Amino acid sequence: MLVNKILKVVLLLLGASYIILQGFALEQEGDIVSAAAFVLLTWLYLGWTKHKSKLFSLFLVVFTIAQLLSLLGWYREELREGHIDYLYYLANILSIISYALLIVKMCIYLKLKTVFSQLTVPIIILFVLDIFCVTLISSTTESAFTYYEYALEFTYNAVVMILLSVALINYMYRNNYKSMLFLLGSIFIVFSEIIQLAYYYILSDDANLGYIYSSFLVVAFIFYYLQSQHKVSEPIPIYTDNPLDV
């Protein structure tokens, strides 16, 4: 228990350090702290969580690997013009996979027939909003990417928006504390990703955006970790399935 508490304190300190470093545009140092924090978070979850979820464990492992690969980008030789940045593609693909694992985590035990029958209108509205938001967000950075980079970025944005939509549907469907925490984490993830795009490709001279997107990312993973420590215990609507820890 002592090691558990120490790790949590260290993680909070690393989170605060990451926010400060990103706010001062010290991106390399921020990536070092971020990678260390995710390694510790994964260790904390795998080593001290009583009821572990296989899919959430995979999410943390894959996302952490993506962060480590992004960090390696600072220590390689500078790419020559026209050369493909394989680390960029691999890190982003792994991030997409990690978010997809969260989507599967929520969907796998949902009774889809019941969900669509009970929540038809919200699902249609969310579907339309997702298309609009992904198209709008991606179009703002289209000129900054090559064709393949833009395709990857578009896919990344689409998966993140789907994550938020599924988290909202999951909350409306299950209506419990665990799903609420998951929804809050997903909301902060989306805000973090959108602001990060603006920071790197639109308003790169605005240091405040560095504070904001890094703060949102830290808060998002706090919510994700908190929800991972809870099992569904509250009463849930009669049309839902049995609560299972996926």
CSV table of C-alpha atoms in Angstrom, one decimal:
chain,number,residue,atom,x,y,z
A,1,MET,CA,0.0,0.0,0.0
A,2,LEU,CA,2.9,2.4,0.8
A,3,VAL,CA,4.4,1.9,-2.7
A,4,ASN,CA,0.9,2.5,-4.2
A,5,LYS,CA,0.6,5.8,-2.4
A,6,ILE,CA,4.1,6.9,-3.3
A,7,LEU,CA,3.4,6.1,-7.0
A,8,LYS,CA,0.3,8.2,-6.9
A,9,VAL,CA,2.1,11.1,-5.4
A,10,VAL,CA,4.9,10.8,-8.0
A,11,LEU,CA,2.4,10.6,-10.8
A,12,LEU,CA,0.6,13.8,-9.6
A,13,LEU,CA,4.0,15.6,-9.5
A,14,LEU,CA,4.9,14.3,-12.9
A,15,GLY,CA,1.5,15.5,-14.2
A,16,ALA,CA,2.1,18.9,-12.8
A,17,SER,CA,5.6,19.0,-14.2
A,18,TYR,CA,4.4,18.0,-17.6
A,19,ILE,CA,1.8,20.8,-17.6
A,20,ILE,CA,4.4,23.4,-16.6
A,21,LEU,CA,7.0,22.2,-19.2
A,22,GLN,CA,4.4,22.2,-22.0
A,23,GLY,CA,3.3,25.7,-21.0
A,24,PHE,CA,6.9,26.9,-21.4
A,25,ALA,CA,7.1,25.1,-24.8
A,26,LEU,CA,9.8,22.7,-23.5
A,27,GLU,CA,8.4,19.9,-25.6
A,28,GLN,CA,11.3,17.5,-25.4
A,29,GLU,CA,11.5,17.7,-21.6
A,30,GLY,CA,7.7,17.5,-21.5
A,31,ASP,CA,7.8,14.3,-23.6
A,32,ILE,CA,10.3,12.8,-21.2
A,33,VAL,CA,8.1,13.5,-18.2
A,34,SER,CA,5.0,12.3,-20.1
A,35,ALA,CA,6.6,9.0,-21.1
A,36,ALA,CA,7.8,8.4,-17.5
A,37,ALA,CA,4.3,9.2,-16.1
A,38,PHE,CA,2.6,6.8,-18.5
A,39,VAL,CA,5.1,4.0,-17.6
A,40,LEU,CA,4.3,4.6,-13.9
A,41,LEU,CA,0.6,4.8,-14.5
A,42,THR,CA,0.6,1.5,-16.4
A,43,TRP,CA,2.7,-0.1,-13.6
A,44,LEU,CA,0.4,1.3,-11.0
A,45,TYR,CA,-2.7,-0.1,-12.7
A,46,LEU,CA,-1.3,-3.5,-13.5
A,47,GLY,CA,0.3,-4.0,-10.1
A,48,TRP,CA,-2.2,-2.6,-7.7
A,49,THR,CA,-5.7,-2.8,-9.3
A,50,LYS,CA,-7.8,-5.5,-7.8
A,51,HIS,CA,-10.3,-6.0,-10.6
A,52,LYS,CA,-8.2,-5.4,-13.8
A,53,SER,CA,-9.8,-5.0,-17.2
A,54,LYS,CA,-7.8,-6.7,-20.0
A,55,LEU,CA,-8.9,-4.2,-22.5
A,56,PHE,CA,-8.0,-1.2,-20.3
A,57,SER,CA,-4.7,-2.8,-19.5
A,58,LEU,CA,-4.0,-3.2,-23.3
A,59,PHE,CA,-5.1,0.5,-23.8
A,60,LEU,CA,-2.5,1.7,-21.2
A,61,VAL,CA,0.3,-0.5,-22.6
A,62,VAL,CA,-0.3,0.5,-26.2
A,63,PHE,CA,-0.7,4.2,-25.4
A,64,THR,CA,2.5,4.1,-23.3
A,65,ILE,CA,4.4,2.5,-26.2
A,66,ALA,CA,3.1,5.3,-28.5
A,67,GLN,CA,4.4,7.9,-26.0
A,68,LEU,CA,7.8,6.2,-25.8
A,69,LEU,CA,8.1,6.1,-29.6
A,70,SER,CA,7.2,9.8,-29.8
A,71,LEU,CA,10.0,10.4,-27.3
A,72,LEU,CA,12.5,8.5,-29.4
A,73,GLY,CA,11.8,11.0,-32.2
A,74,TRP,CA,13.9,13.6,-30.3
A,75,TYR,CA,17.0,11.3,-30.3
A,76,ARG,CA,17.3,10.2,-33.9
A,77,GLU,CA,19.1,11.8,-36.8
A,78,GLU,CA,17.3,14.7,-38.5
A,79,LEU,CA,15.2,13.4,-41.4
A,80,ARG,CA,16.2,14.4,-44.9
A,81,GLU,CA,13.7,16.1,-47.1
A,82,GLY,CA,11.4,13.6,-48.7
A,83,HIS,CA,12.1,10.9,-46.2
A,84,ILE,CA,9.2,9.2,-44.4
A,85,ASP,CA,8.8,9.8,-40.7
A,86,TYR,CA,8.1,6.2,-39.7
A,87,LEU,CA,8.1,7.0,-36.0
A,88,TYR,CA,5.4,9.6,-36.5
A,89,TYR,CA,3.2,7.1,-38.3
A,90,LEU,CA,3.8,4.3,-35.9
A,91,ALA,CA,3.2,6.4,-32.8
A,92,ASN,CA,-0.1,7.8,-34.2
A,93,ILE,CA,-1.3,4.4,-35.4
A,94,LEU,CA,-0.6,2.9,-31.9
A,95,SER,CA,-2.5,5.9,-30.3
A,96,ILE,CA,-5.4,5.2,-32.7
A,97,ILE,CA,-5.3,1.5,-31.7
A,98,SER,CA,-5.3,2.4,-28.0
A,99,TYR,CA,-8.4,4.6,-28.3
A,100,ALA,CA,-10.1,1.9,-30.4
A,101,LEU,CA,-9.5,-0.6,-27.5
A,102,LEU,CA,-11.4,1.8,-25.2
A,103,ILE,CA,-14.3,1.9,-27.8
A,104,VAL,CA,-14.3,-1.9,-27.9
A,105,LYS,CA,-14.2,-2.0,-24.0
A,106,MET,CA,-17.4,-0.1,-23.9
A,107,CYS,CA,-19.2,-1.8,-26.8
A,108,ILE,CA,-18.4,-5.4,-26.2
A,109,TYR,CA,-21.0,-6.0,-23.6
A,110,LEU,CA,-23.6,-3.6,-24.8
A,111,LYS,CA,-26.8,-5.2,-26.2
A,112,LEU,CA,-26.6,-3.3,-29.5
A,113,LYS,CA,-30.2,-4.1,-30.5
A,114,THR,CA,-31.4,-2.6,-27.2
A,115,VAL,CA,-29.2,0.4,-27.4
A,116,PHE,CA,-30.3,1.3,-30.9
A,117,SER,CA,-34.0,0.8,-30.0
A,118,GLN,CA,-33.8,2.9,-26.8
A,119,LEU,CA,-31.3,5.6,-28.0
A,120,THR,CA,-32.1,5.9,-31.7
A,121,VAL,CA,-32.4,9.6,-31.9
A,122,PRO,CA,-29.3,10.4,-29.8
A,123,ILE,CA,-27.2,8.0,-31.9
A,124,ILE,CA,-28.3,9.6,-35.2
A,125,ILE,CA,-27.6,13.1,-33.8
A,126,LEU,CA,-24.1,12.0,-32.5
A,127,PHE,CA,-23.4,10.4,-35.9
A,128,VAL,CA,-24.1,13.6,-37.8
A,129,LEU,CA,-22.2,15.7,-35.3
A,130,ASP,CA,-19.2,13.4,-35.5
A,131,ILE,CA,-19.0,13.7,-39.3
A,132,PHE,CA,-19.4,17.5,-39.0
A,133,CYS,CA,-16.8,17.9,-36.3
A,134,VAL,CA,-14.2,15.5,-37.8
A,135,THR,CA,-14.4,17.2,-41.2
A,136,LEU,CA,-14.2,20.7,-39.7
A,137,ILE,CA,-11.3,20.0,-37.3
A,138,SER,CA,-9.3,18.1,-40.0
A,139,SER,CA,-9.8,20.7,-42.6
A,140,THR,CA,-8.2,23.4,-40.4
A,141,THR,CA,-4.9,21.5,-40.6
A,142,GLU,CA,-5.1,20.1,-44.1
A,143,SER,CA,-2.5,22.4,-45.6
A,144,ALA,CA,0.1,21.4,-42.9
A,145,PHE,CA,0.1,17.7,-43.9
A,146,THR,CA,1.0,15.5,-46.9
A,147,TYR,CA,-1.8,13.3,-48.3
A,148,TYR,CA,-0.9,10.3,-46.1
A,149,GLU,CA,-0.3,12.4,-43.0
A,150,TYR,CA,-3.7,14.1,-43.5
A,151,ALA,CA,-5.4,10.7,-43.9
A,152,LEU,CA,-3.8,9.5,-40.7
A,153,GLU,CA,-4.8,12.7,-38.9
A,154,PHE,CA,-8.4,12.4,-40.2
A,155,THR,CA,-8.6,8.8,-39.0
A,156,TYR,CA,-7.1,9.8,-35.6
A,157,ASN,CA,-9.7,12.6,-35.2
A,158,ALA,CA,-12.5,10.3,-36.2
A,159,VAL,CA,-11.6,7.6,-33.7
A,160,VAL,CA,-11.3,10.2,-30.9
A,161,MET,CA,-14.8,11.6,-31.7
A,162,ILE,CA,-16.2,8.1,-31.9
A,163,LEU,CA,-14.7,7.4,-28.5
A,164,LEU,CA,-16.6,10.4,-27.1
A,165,SER,CA,-19.8,9.5,-28.7
A,166,VAL,CA,-19.7,5.9,-27.5
A,167,ALA,CA,-18.8,7.1,-24.0
A,168,LEU,CA,-21.9,9.3,-24.0
A,169,ILE,CA,-24.1,6.5,-25.3
A,170,ASN,CA,-22.5,4.1,-22.7
A,171,TYR,CA,-23.4,6.6,-19.9
A,172,MET,CA,-27.0,7.1,-21.1
A,173,TYR,CA,-27.3,3.3,-21.4
A,174,ARG,CA,-25.7,2.3,-18.1
A,175,ASN,CA,-26.3,5.5,-16.0
A,176,ASN,CA,-23.8,4.8,-13.3
A,177,TYR,CA,-20.8,6.4,-11.6
A,178,LYS,CA,-18.2,4.4,-13.5
A,179,SER,CA,-19.6,5.3,-16.9
A,180,MET,CA,-19.8,9.0,-15.8
A,181,LEU,CA,-16.1,9.0,-15.0
A,182,PHE,CA,-15.4,7.4,-18.3
A,183,LEU,CA,-17.4,10.0,-20.1
A,184,LEU,CA,-15.6,12.8,-18.3
A,185,GLY,CA,-12.2,11.3,-19.3
A,186,SER,CA,-13.3,11.0,-22.9
A,187,ILE,CA,-14.5,14.7,-23.0
A,188,PHE,CA,-11.2,15.9,-21.7
A,189,ILE,CA,-9.3,13.7,-24.2
A,190,VAL,CA,-11.2,15.2,-27.1
A,191,PHE,CA,-10.7,18.8,-25.8
A,192,SER,CA,-7.0,18.0,-25.3
A,193,GLU,CA,-6.6,16.6,-28.9
A,194,ILE,CA,-8.4,19.6,-30.5
A,195,ILE,CA,-6.4,22.2,-28.6
A,196,GLN,CA,-3.2,20.3,-29.3
A,197,LEU,CA,-3.9,20.5,-33.0
A,198,ALA,CA,-4.5,24.3,-32.7
A,199,TYR,CA,-1.3,24.7,-30.7
A,200,TYR,CA,1.0,22.8,-33.2
A,201,TYR,CA,-0.6,23.8,-36.5
A,202,ILE,CA,-2.6,27.0,-36.1
A,203,LEU,CA,-1.7,29.1,-33.1
A,204,SER,CA,1.8,27.9,-32.3
A,205,ASP,CA,2.8,31.2,-30.8
A,206,ASP,CA,0.1,31.0,-28.1
A,207,ALA,CA,1.9,29.5,-25.1
A,208,ASN,CA,-1.4,29.3,-23.1
A,209,LEU,CA,-2.6,26.5,-25.4
A,210,GLY,CA,0.3,24.4,-24.1
A,211,TYR,CA,-1.0,24.7,-20.6
A,212,ILE,CA,-4.5,24.0,-21.6
A,213,TYR,CA,-4.1,20.9,-23.7
A,214,SER,CA,-1.6,19.3,-21.3
A,215,SER,CA,-3.9,20.0,-18.3
A,216,PHE,CA,-6.8,18.4,-20.1
A,217,LEU,CA,-4.7,15.4,-20.9
A,218,VAL,CA,-3.7,14.9,-17.3
A,219,VAL,CA,-7.2,15.4,-16.1
A,220,ALA,CA,-8.5,12.9,-18.7
A,221,PHE,CA,-6.2,10.2,-17.4
A,222,ILE,CA,-7.1,10.9,-13.8
A,223,PHE,CA,-10.7,10.2,-14.7
A,224,TYR,CA,-9.8,7.1,-16.6
A,225,TYR,CA,-7.8,5.8,-13.7
A,226,LEU,CA,-10.6,6.6,-11.2
A,227,GLN,CA,-13.2,4.8,-13.3
A,228,SER,CA,-10.9,1.8,-13.6
A,229,GLN,CA,-11.0,1.4,-9.8
A,230,HIS,CA,-14.8,1.2,-9.6
A,231,LYS,CA,-17.1,-1.7,-10.3
A,232,VAL,CA,-20.7,-1.0,-11.2
A,233,SER,CA,-22.8,-1.1,-8.1
A,234,GLU,CA,-25.5,1.5,-8.5
A,235,PRO,CA,-29.0,0.6,-9.7
A,236,ILE,CA,-29.1,0.7,-13.5
A,237,PRO,CA,-32.1,1.0,-15.9
A,238,ILE,CA,-34.0,-2.3,-16.5
A,239,TYR,CA,-33.1,-2.4,-20.2
A,240,THR,CA,-29.3,-2.7,-19.6
A,241,ASP,CA,-27.4,-5.8,-19.4
A,242,ASN,CA,-25.6,-7.2,-16.3
A,243,PRO,CA,-22.7,-4.9,-15.3
A,244,LEU,CA,-19.4,-6.6,-16.2
A,245,ASP,CA,-15.9,-5.4,-15.9
A,246,VAL,CA,-14.6,-5.4,-19.4
